[in-house]
Amino acid sequence: MSSPSSEEHREDTSPETPDHTTNRIVDRTRDAWYHILIWFFASVLIGLTGVCVAIASDYANEVNLWLQEKLHWWLLPLIPAAFALFAWLTNRFFQGTQGSGIPQTIAVIDDPDDQKKSNLLSIRNLIGKVAMLLGGLVMGASIGREGPTVQIGASISHAFYGYGPFKTAAHRRALVLAGGAAGIAAAFNTPLAGIMFAIEELNKKYPFNAHSSTLLTVIIAGLISLAVQGNYIYFGSTNVVLDLSQHVYAIPVCAILGGAAGGLFSLLTQKFSFFLPGRLRAFIQAHPYLFAATCGLIVALLGFATNGMTFGTSYQPTRMTLEANNSLFTWYYGICKFFATLLSTLSGIPGGLFAPTLSVGAGLGDNISALLPAIAPHGAIIILVMAAYLSGVTRSPLTSFIITMEMTGSNHMLLSLMITSLLASGVSRFISPVPLYHALAERYAYPVSPGKRRSQAQPDNPAEKN
């Protein structure tokens, strides 16, 4: 008489019946259609949403210019009040939308649990992110739309998690990674930047599969942006040329100064509360909305001090300076924009860093050109410092030089930008050892507690609580 184990063995090795084969074919076909539909629709939605956010952000910047003209000094009390209101709305109704949204996206990618959570990436947070971003731009906060578009794209792709075969942590990671990278592609109007951002920033802890669906998602979202908005260059194009045989010293100078400034921004953002006296830190934690209003007041004062140039993304003065190839900035613009962006970030209102960071780099580059005019042409120094400063802030040198190159039309400076970004990232490492976005992502990480449901870690930075 055969044992139960031998009977089970015979059943396991027996040929499949026609019904079993048919079921397997049906299951595989259904899963294949789920993959096609989800990846395609997510890509299209991300591309269209990214375009809409870009257009709405441009209108918001125009409204801010109108407010500066019509209200002028009335903005001095309105901006602090708006910062406090946006901080309250974010904390009350849209928790998880603070800042750029890239740290939240990284936290969801790194979550090992299969369970779907919606406290960081959700359609509700998507709506709140867009509303608070546009409100901040209208009121002159020194923020950008590129980082928020990452969280927006990741929220759209994350909405499809749990359907069809997408039910494991690996599937969620692939969806969120593709959505975030597609958001960058739609925001910058370049698929190349999206792919590099996915490899270098979002996917640092995991091997990147060059044949994955991420590439398809990024390409489709980028193509939609190109089809709707055209192949525009954000900061305008410049014909300035850097002759390395004569101006090679410009690269280390721009890399060291720009990278050090970017590393300082990263350090101050991460360790803001560390530098404060204990009583002041406790007061800010107890009164987060008053702190946000104070940040708004200083941002308003900096805006008035620069004749409105530090408000918003500072797109117009930066573009005009690059296209004219001569300085249109005041000598203190770079420093003012640095602190306006820092305070807008610390206030806790939703908003990104990329465009304001590039504008800070342009202002600092203008200062370096004024102090050392012989090392390189004015426009070349500005572009090099833009790449160096962005690389210092993000510690993503490849993404930084690609974004700078694409947003300034400086393809002819490819090698110079690449070297400058790599050197700047190394300089920034000495000042701020932990990359900014990954340090902030730790504050949103899902800790593993045996027998308990994982929950979002509360940030210890008072600015992150706003």
Short mmCIF file of C-alpha atoms in Angstrom, two decimals:
data_model
loop_
_atom_site.label_atom_id
_atom_site.label_comp_id
_atom_site.label_asym_id
_atom_site.label_seq_id
_atom_site.Cartn_x
_atom_site.Cartn_y
_atom_site.Cartn_z
CA MET A 1 0.00 0.00 0.00
CA SER A 2 1.41 3.36 -0.98
CA SER A 3 2.06 5.98 1.66
CA PRO A 4 0.31 9.38 1.52
CA SER A 5 3.57 11.04 0.64
CA SER A 6 4.09 8.79 -2.37
CA GLU A 7 0.53 9.48 -3.53
CA GLU A 8 1.15 13.22 -3.26
CA HIS A 9 4.35 12.76 -5.21
CA ARG A 10 2.53 10.94 -7.98
CA GLU A 11 -0.12 13.70 -8.11
CA ASP A 12 2.49 16.46 -8.29
CA THR A 13 4.33 14.82 -11.19
CA SER A 14 1.27 13.79 -13.17
CA PRO A 15 0.62 15.55 -16.47
CA GLU A 16 -1.59 18.62 -16.37
CA THR A 17 -5.14 18.18 -17.49
CA PRO A 18 -6.51 20.28 -20.37
CA ASP A 19 -8.53 22.32 -17.85
CA HIS A 20 -5.40 23.18 -15.87
CA THR A 21 -3.53 24.21 -19.02
CA THR A 22 -6.45 26.37 -20.15
CA ASN A 23 -6.65 28.06 -16.75
CA ARG A 24 -2.94 28.84 -16.81
CA ILE A 25 -3.22 30.38 -20.27
CA VAL A 26 -6.20 32.46 -19.17
CA ASP A 27 -4.37 33.63 -16.04
CA ARG A 28 -1.26 34.59 -17.98
CA THR A 29 -3.30 36.41 -20.62
CA ARG A 30 -5.22 38.31 -17.96
CA ASP A 31 -2.00 39.29 -16.17
CA ALA A 32 -0.46 40.41 -19.46
CA TRP A 33 -3.43 42.66 -20.17
CA TYR A 34 -3.24 44.07 -16.64
CA HIS A 35 0.40 44.93 -17.24
CA ILE A 36 -0.28 46.59 -20.58
CA LEU A 37 -3.31 48.56 -19.42
CA ILE A 38 -1.86 49.68 -16.10
CA TRP A 39 1.54 50.73 -17.44
CA PHE A 40 0.00 52.49 -20.44
CA PHE A 41 -2.77 54.33 -18.59
CA ALA A 42 -0.47 55.29 -15.71
CA SER A 43 2.07 56.71 -18.17
CA VAL A 44 -0.56 58.72 -20.05
CA LEU A 45 -2.12 60.05 -16.85
CA ILE A 46 1.26 61.07 -15.44
CA GLY A 47 2.23 62.82 -18.67
CA LEU A 48 -1.05 64.73 -18.90
CA THR A 49 -1.03 65.64 -15.20
CA GLY A 50 2.58 66.81 -15.41
CA VAL A 51 1.73 69.05 -18.36
CA CYS A 52 -1.29 70.49 -16.53
CA VAL A 53 0.78 71.21 -13.42
CA ALA A 54 3.46 72.90 -15.55
CA ILE A 55 0.93 75.13 -17.30
CA ALA A 56 -0.88 75.95 -14.04
CA SER A 57 2.45 76.78 -12.37
CA ASP A 58 3.28 79.24 -15.14
CA TYR A 59 -0.09 80.94 -14.61
CA ALA A 60 0.54 81.01 -10.85
CA ASN A 61 3.83 82.81 -11.44
CA GLU A 62 2.02 85.32 -13.64
CA VAL A 63 -0.55 85.91 -10.91
CA ASN A 64 2.27 86.58 -8.46
CA LEU A 65 3.70 89.23 -10.79
CA TRP A 66 0.24 90.80 -11.01
CA LEU A 67 -0.06 90.80 -7.21
CA GLN A 68 3.32 92.46 -6.89
CA GLU A 69 2.18 95.22 -9.21
CA LYS A 70 -1.31 95.73 -7.80
CA LEU A 71 -0.90 95.04 -4.08
CA HIS A 72 2.78 95.72 -3.57
CA TRP A 73 3.28 96.45 0.17
CA TRP A 74 0.08 94.59 1.05
CA LEU A 75 2.03 91.43 0.26
CA LEU A 76 4.14 91.98 3.35
CA PRO A 77 1.35 90.81 5.72
CA LEU A 78 -0.36 88.56 3.15
CA ILE A 79 2.63 86.29 2.47
CA PRO A 80 3.22 85.33 6.16
CA ALA A 81 -0.51 84.70 6.57
CA ALA A 82 -0.52 82.52 3.45
CA PHE A 83 2.49 80.50 4.70
CA ALA A 84 0.72 79.85 8.01
CA LEU A 85 -2.50 78.89 6.20
CA PHE A 86 -0.74 76.50 3.81
CA ALA A 87 1.14 74.93 6.70
CA TRP A 88 -2.12 74.42 8.62
CA LEU A 89 -3.97 73.00 5.61
CA THR A 90 -1.07 70.64 4.88
CA ASN A 91 -0.86 69.45 8.48
CA ARG A 92 -4.63 69.18 8.92
CA PHE A 93 -5.81 67.68 5.63
CA PHE A 94 -2.81 66.64 3.53
CA GLN A 95 -0.26 65.02 5.83
CA GLY A 96 2.65 63.68 3.81
CA THR A 97 2.71 66.45 1.19
CA GLN A 98 5.28 68.65 2.94
CA GLY A 99 8.30 69.78 0.95
CA SER A 100 9.20 68.44 -2.45
CA GLY A 101 7.64 64.97 -2.17
CA ILE A 102 10.77 63.14 -3.30
CA PRO A 103 11.62 61.91 0.25
CA GLN A 104 8.10 60.53 0.61
CA THR A 105 8.43 58.72 -2.71
CA ILE A 106 11.74 57.19 -1.63
CA ALA A 107 10.20 56.09 1.67
CA VAL A 108 7.42 54.21 -0.15
CA ILE A 109 9.92 52.61 -2.53
CA ASP A 110 11.99 51.40 0.43
CA ASP A 111 9.00 49.98 2.36
CA PRO A 112 9.40 46.16 2.43
CA ASP A 113 5.77 45.47 3.39
CA ASP A 114 3.29 44.21 0.79
CA GLN A 115 0.42 46.11 2.40
CA LYS A 116 -0.81 49.17 0.50
CA LYS A 117 -0.63 52.39 2.52
CA SER A 118 -2.01 55.72 1.41
CA ASN A 119 -0.63 58.21 3.92
CA LEU A 120 2.19 59.37 1.59
CA LEU A 121 1.04 58.54 -1.94
CA SER A 122 -2.66 58.91 -2.68
CA ILE A 123 -5.06 60.77 -4.95
CA ARG A 124 -6.09 62.93 -2.00
CA ASN A 125 -2.47 63.94 -1.39
CA LEU A 126 -2.06 64.51 -5.13
CA ILE A 127 -4.89 67.05 -5.08
CA GLY A 128 -3.53 68.70 -1.95
CA LYS A 129 -0.02 68.80 -3.38
CA VAL A 130 -1.14 70.58 -6.52
CA ALA A 131 -3.37 73.04 -4.65
CA MET A 132 -0.72 73.96 -2.05
CA LEU A 133 2.01 74.17 -4.73
CA LEU A 134 0.00 76.61 -6.84
CA GLY A 135 -0.99 78.61 -3.77
CA GLY A 136 2.63 78.87 -2.71
CA LEU A 137 3.72 80.07 -6.15
CA VAL A 138 0.93 82.66 -6.23
CA MET A 139 2.12 84.04 -2.89
CA GLY A 140 5.80 84.09 -3.92
CA ALA A 141 7.25 81.13 -2.01
CA SER A 142 10.66 80.15 -3.39
CA ILE A 143 9.56 76.72 -4.57
CA GLY A 144 9.39 74.74 -7.81
CA ARG A 145 7.04 72.25 -9.44
CA GLU A 146 9.56 69.57 -10.45
CA GLY A 147 9.91 67.77 -7.10
CA PRO A 148 6.14 67.79 -6.44
CA THR A 149 5.61 66.30 -9.91
CA VAL A 150 7.65 63.30 -8.72
CA GLN A 151 5.23 62.69 -5.84
CA ILE A 152 2.28 63.36 -8.15
CA GLY A 153 3.50 60.82 -10.70
CA ALA A 154 4.27 58.29 -7.97
CA SER A 155 0.79 58.80 -6.46
CA ILE A 156 -0.86 58.09 -9.82
CA SER A 157 1.11 54.89 -10.39
CA HIS A 158 0.66 53.84 -6.75
CA ALA A 159 -3.11 54.07 -7.19
CA PHE A 160 -2.91 51.00 -9.46
CA TYR A 161 -1.15 48.92 -6.81
CA GLY A 162 -3.25 46.05 -5.49
CA TYR A 163 -5.00 45.37 -8.80
CA GLY A 164 -4.32 42.35 -10.96
CA PRO A 165 -0.87 40.88 -10.38
CA PHE A 166 0.48 44.04 -8.71
CA LYS A 167 0.29 42.88 -5.10
CA THR A 168 3.84 42.54 -3.78
CA ALA A 169 6.34 45.05 -2.43
CA ALA A 170 8.47 44.50 -5.54
CA HIS A 171 5.51 45.39 -7.78
CA ARG A 172 4.78 48.50 -5.73
CA ARG A 173 8.42 49.52 -5.91
CA ALA A 174 8.39 49.17 -9.70
CA LEU A 175 5.17 51.20 -10.02
CA VAL A 176 6.30 54.02 -7.72
CA LEU A 177 9.77 54.15 -9.25
CA ALA A 178 8.33 54.42 -12.75
CA GLY A 179 5.76 57.01 -11.66
CA GLY A 180 8.32 59.22 -9.95
CA ALA A 181 10.75 59.05 -12.87
CA ALA A 182 7.93 59.75 -15.34
CA GLY A 183 6.99 62.79 -13.24
CA ILE A 184 10.50 64.19 -13.69
CA ALA A 185 10.38 63.47 -17.42
CA ALA A 186 7.09 65.33 -17.75
CA ALA A 187 8.25 68.22 -15.55
CA PHE A 188 11.56 68.80 -17.33
CA ASN A 189 10.26 67.87 -20.77
CA THR A 190 13.07 65.33 -21.18
CA PRO A 191 12.85 61.53 -20.77
CA LEU A 192 16.63 61.29 -20.31
CA ALA A 193 16.51 63.24 -17.05
CA GLY A 194 13.68 61.01 -15.81
CA ILE A 195 15.58 57.80 -16.50
CA MET A 196 18.77 59.09 -14.88
CA PHE A 197 16.81 60.35 -11.87
CA ALA A 198 15.27 56.90 -11.42
CA ILE A 199 18.67 55.22 -11.55
CA GLU A 200 20.63 57.68 -9.44
CA GLU A 201 18.17 59.03 -6.87
CA LEU A 202 15.04 56.90 -6.47
CA ASN A 203 16.65 53.50 -6.96
CA LYS A 204 19.91 53.78 -5.03
CA LYS A 205 19.24 50.70 -2.89
CA TYR A 206 18.16 48.38 -5.70
CA PRO A 207 19.62 47.24 -9.03
CA PHE A 208 18.02 49.02 -11.98
CA ASN A 209 16.67 46.79 -14.76
CA ALA A 210 17.32 48.54 -18.06
CA HIS A 211 14.60 46.41 -19.66
CA SER A 212 11.99 47.25 -17.04
CA SER A 213 8.68 48.96 -17.62
CA THR A 214 10.15 52.09 -16.02
CA LEU A 215 11.72 53.01 -19.34
CA LEU A 216 8.41 52.68 -21.19
CA THR A 217 6.56 54.76 -18.57
CA VAL A 218 9.18 57.52 -18.65
CA ILE A 219 9.27 57.62 -22.44
CA ILE A 220 5.47 57.82 -22.81
CA ALA A 221 5.16 60.56 -20.17
CA GLY A 222 8.02 62.48 -21.77
CA LEU A 223 6.54 62.16 -25.24
CA ILE A 224 3.19 63.49 -24.02
CA SER A 225 4.95 66.50 -22.51
CA LEU A 226 6.84 67.09 -25.75
CA ALA A 227 3.69 66.72 -27.84
CA VAL A 228 1.70 69.23 -25.77
CA GLN A 229 4.36 71.79 -24.84
CA GLY A 230 6.86 71.34 -27.62
CA ASN A 231 10.61 70.97 -27.25
CA TYR A 232 11.08 74.11 -25.17
CA ILE A 233 14.19 75.00 -23.11
CA TYR A 234 13.15 76.14 -19.63
CA PHE A 235 15.83 78.75 -18.94
CA GLY A 236 16.40 79.61 -22.58
CA SER A 237 19.41 78.74 -24.73
CA THR A 238 22.84 80.28 -24.77
CA ASN A 239 25.62 80.04 -27.32
CA VAL A 240 28.41 80.59 -24.82
CA VAL A 241 31.38 78.26 -25.30
CA LEU A 242 33.92 77.15 -22.69
CA ASP A 243 37.34 76.65 -24.26
CA LEU A 244 38.99 74.14 -21.96
CA SER A 245 42.46 74.94 -23.29
CA GLN A 246 42.11 78.49 -21.96
CA HIS A 247 39.52 78.26 -19.17
CA VAL A 248 40.06 74.83 -17.62
CA TYR A 249 40.57 76.42 -14.18
CA ALA A 250 36.93 77.50 -14.19
CA ILE A 251 35.82 73.93 -13.62
CA PRO A 252 37.46 73.32 -10.20
CA VAL A 253 36.64 76.86 -9.02
CA CYS A 254 32.95 76.55 -9.89
CA ALA A 255 32.78 72.97 -8.62
CA ILE A 256 34.33 73.76 -5.24
CA LEU A 257 32.37 76.93 -4.54
CA GLY A 258 29.07 75.67 -5.96
CA GLY A 259 29.39 72.25 -4.33
CA ALA A 260 30.25 73.79 -0.95
CA ALA A 261 27.24 76.13 -1.11
CA GLY A 262 24.97 73.24 -2.09
CA GLY A 263 26.35 71.08 0.72
CA LEU A 264 25.67 73.91 3.17
CA PHE A 265 22.06 74.13 2.02
CA SER A 266 21.67 70.38 2.45
CA LEU A 267 23.23 70.47 5.92
CA LEU A 268 21.08 73.38 7.10
CA THR A 269 17.92 71.71 5.82
CA GLN A 270 18.73 68.43 7.56
CA LYS A 271 20.09 69.84 10.81
CA PHE A 272 18.07 73.03 11.23
CA SER A 273 16.83 72.20 14.72
CA PHE A 274 20.31 71.02 15.75
CA PHE A 275 21.72 74.54 15.37
CA LEU A 276 18.98 76.15 17.45
CA PRO A 277 19.08 76.76 21.23
CA GLY A 278 16.92 74.33 23.14
CA ARG A 279 14.27 76.86 24.16
CA LEU A 280 13.91 78.23 20.65
CA ARG A 281 13.61 74.70 19.26
CA ALA A 282 10.88 73.89 21.77
CA PHE A 283 9.05 77.14 20.97
CA ILE A 284 9.05 76.38 17.23
CA GLN A 285 7.80 72.85 17.84
CA ALA A 286 4.99 74.21 20.01
CA HIS A 287 4.04 76.94 17.51
CA PRO A 288 4.62 75.50 14.00
CA TYR A 289 2.25 77.91 12.24
CA LEU A 290 3.85 80.94 13.82
CA PHE A 291 7.19 79.56 12.60
CA ALA A 292 5.75 79.16 9.09
CA ALA A 293 4.47 82.76 9.19
CA THR A 294 7.90 83.96 10.30
CA CYS A 295 9.48 82.12 7.37
CA GLY A 296 6.93 83.77 5.08
CA LEU A 297 7.70 87.22 6.48
CA ILE A 298 11.43 86.81 5.82
CA VAL A 299 10.72 85.47 2.32
CA ALA A 300 8.57 88.55 1.68
CA LEU A 301 11.31 90.89 2.93
CA LEU A 302 13.89 89.16 0.74
CA GLY A 303 11.54 89.53 -2.21
CA PHE A 304 11.13 93.26 -1.65
CA ALA A 305 14.90 93.64 -1.19
CA THR A 306 15.48 92.13 -4.65
CA ASN A 307 12.58 93.91 -6.38
CA GLY A 308 10.59 90.68 -6.51
CA MET A 309 13.29 88.57 -8.18
CA THR A 310 13.43 85.95 -5.41
CA PHE A 311 9.68 85.29 -5.48
CA GLY A 312 8.56 81.96 -6.96
CA THR A 313 10.89 79.97 -9.18
CA SER A 314 12.78 83.12 -10.31
CA TYR A 315 12.44 81.80 -13.82
CA GLN A 316 12.34 85.15 -15.61
CA PRO A 317 15.46 86.86 -14.20
CA THR A 318 17.49 83.67 -14.58
CA ARG A 319 16.42 83.17 -18.18
CA MET A 320 17.01 86.82 -19.09
CA THR A 321 20.50 86.73 -17.56
CA LEU A 322 21.46 83.60 -19.48
CA GLU A 323 20.06 84.76 -22.81
CA ALA A 324 21.55 88.26 -22.51
CA ASN A 325 24.91 86.79 -21.41
CA ASN A 326 25.39 89.65 -18.96
CA SER A 327 24.33 90.27 -15.36
CA LEU A 328 20.78 91.34 -14.61
CA PHE A 329 21.05 90.30 -10.94
CA THR A 330 21.88 92.48 -7.98
CA TRP A 331 25.10 91.41 -6.26
CA TYR A 332 23.18 89.99 -3.30
CA TYR A 333 20.58 88.08 -5.36
CA GLY A 334 22.23 84.65 -4.97
CA ILE A 335 22.43 84.95 -1.18
CA CYS A 336 18.85 86.20 -0.90
CA LYS A 337 17.54 83.41 -3.13
CA PHE A 338 19.52 80.88 -1.06
CA PHE A 339 17.76 81.91 2.15
CA ALA A 340 14.36 82.39 0.50
CA THR A 341 14.53 78.79 -0.76
CA LEU A 342 15.83 77.49 2.57
CA LEU A 343 13.06 79.18 4.56
CA SER A 344 10.37 78.09 2.10
CA THR A 345 11.60 74.52 2.54
CA LEU A 346 11.83 74.70 6.34
CA SER A 347 8.35 76.22 6.63
CA GLY A 348 6.86 72.84 5.70
CA ILE A 349 4.65 74.02 2.84
CA PRO A 350 4.59 71.81 -0.29
CA GLY A 351 7.07 72.82 -2.97
CA GLY A 352 10.15 71.57 -4.81
CA LEU A 353 13.78 72.59 -5.01
CA PHE A 354 15.03 72.04 -8.55
CA ALA A 355 14.13 75.32 -10.29
CA PRO A 356 14.88 77.58 -7.28
CA THR A 357 18.14 75.70 -6.71
CA LEU A 358 19.24 76.29 -10.29
CA SER A 359 18.36 79.95 -9.88
CA VAL A 360 20.46 80.15 -6.70
CA GLY A 361 23.33 78.62 -8.67
CA ALA A 362 22.88 81.26 -11.37
CA GLY A 363 23.05 84.04 -8.77
CA LEU A 364 26.15 82.60 -7.12
CA GLY A 365 27.72 82.07 -10.54
CA ASP A 366 27.10 85.72 -11.30
CA ASN A 367 28.99 86.63 -8.11
CA ILE A 368 31.93 84.39 -9.05
CA SER A 369 32.03 85.90 -12.53
CA ALA A 370 32.14 89.41 -11.05
CA LEU A 371 34.99 88.47 -8.68
CA LEU A 372 36.96 86.34 -11.18
CA PRO A 373 35.99 87.60 -14.64
CA ALA A 374 39.10 86.25 -16.35
CA ILE A 375 38.57 82.54 -15.59
CA ALA A 376 35.76 82.04 -18.15
CA PRO A 377 32.94 83.83 -20.00
CA HIS A 378 30.11 85.09 -17.80
CA GLY A 379 27.46 82.72 -19.17
CA ALA A 380 29.74 79.68 -18.91
CA ILE A 381 30.47 80.36 -15.24
CA ILE A 382 26.77 80.72 -14.46
CA ILE A 383 25.91 77.40 -16.12
CA LEU A 384 28.78 75.57 -14.39
CA VAL A 385 27.78 76.88 -10.97
CA MET A 386 24.14 75.99 -11.61
CA ALA A 387 25.18 72.37 -12.18
CA ALA A 388 27.63 72.42 -9.26
CA TYR A 389 25.13 73.88 -6.78
CA LEU A 390 22.34 71.48 -7.82
CA SER A 391 24.76 68.56 -7.52
CA GLY A 392 25.85 69.81 -4.09
CA VAL A 393 22.26 70.02 -2.86
CA THR A 394 21.04 66.68 -4.24
CA ARG A 395 24.29 64.68 -4.42
CA SER A 396 23.05 63.29 -7.74
CA PRO A 397 25.75 64.51 -10.14
CA LEU A 398 24.59 62.75 -13.30
CA THR A 399 21.01 63.92 -12.92
CA SER A 400 22.26 67.43 -12.10
CA PHE A 401 24.38 67.92 -15.18
CA ILE A 402 21.71 66.44 -17.47
CA ILE A 403 19.00 68.69 -16.01
CA THR A 404 21.24 71.77 -16.21
CA MET A 405 22.24 70.93 -19.77
CA GLU A 406 18.66 70.34 -20.87
CA MET A 407 17.20 73.39 -19.08
CA THR A 408 19.83 75.79 -20.47
CA GLY A 409 20.39 74.28 -23.92
CA SER A 410 24.12 73.96 -23.19
CA ASN A 411 24.76 70.60 -24.89
CA HIS A 412 28.10 71.92 -26.15
CA MET A 413 29.32 72.05 -22.52
CA LEU A 414 28.56 68.37 -21.84
CA LEU A 415 32.05 67.34 -20.68
CA SER A 416 32.58 70.47 -18.57
CA LEU A 417 29.21 70.08 -16.86
CA MET A 418 29.82 66.40 -16.16
CA ILE A 419 33.21 67.00 -14.52
CA THR A 420 31.92 69.99 -12.54
CA SER A 421 28.92 68.04 -11.20
CA LEU A 422 31.05 65.08 -10.13
CA LEU A 423 33.58 67.29 -8.35
CA ALA A 424 30.83 69.33 -6.68
CA SER A 425 29.16 66.19 -5.36
CA GLY A 426 32.45 65.12 -3.79
CA VAL A 427 32.90 68.55 -2.16
CA SER A 428 29.34 68.45 -0.83
CA ARG A 429 29.97 65.04 0.74
CA PHE A 430 32.50 66.57 3.16
CA ILE A 431 29.99 69.15 4.37
CA SER A 432 26.80 67.07 4.32
CA PRO A 433 27.69 63.34 4.42
CA VAL A 434 24.09 62.10 3.97
CA PRO A 435 22.28 62.99 0.72
CA LEU A 436 19.44 65.43 1.37
CA TYR A 437 16.49 63.49 -0.02
CA HIS A 438 17.51 60.22 1.62
CA ALA A 439 18.06 61.92 4.98
CA LEU A 440 14.57 63.41 4.78
CA ALA A 441 13.15 60.07 3.60
CA GLU A 442 14.21 58.51 6.91
CA ARG A 443 11.69 60.77 8.63
CA TYR A 444 8.90 59.24 6.58
CA ALA A 445 10.17 55.65 6.69
CA TYR A 446 7.89 52.78 7.69
CA PRO A 447 9.55 51.15 10.74
CA VAL A 448 9.11 47.44 11.24
CA SER A 449 7.55 46.65 14.62
CA PRO A 450 6.80 42.96 15.40
CA GLY A 451 3.09 42.41 15.88
CA LYS A 452 2.22 45.98 15.05
CA ARG A 453 1.18 47.71 11.90
CA ARG A 454 3.90 49.87 10.40
CA SER A 455 3.17 53.53 10.62
CA GLN A 456 4.76 56.66 9.32
CA ALA A 457 7.69 57.90 11.36
CA GLN A 458 7.15 61.39 12.78
CA PRO A 459 9.76 63.93 11.70
CA ASP A 460 11.99 65.39 14.38
CA ASN A 461 12.65 68.59 12.46
CA PRO A 462 10.12 71.25 13.51
CA ALA A 463 10.02 72.46 9.91
CA GLU A 464 8.96 69.02 8.72
CA LYS A 465 6.01 69.04 11.15
CA ASN A 466 4.43 72.12 9.64
#
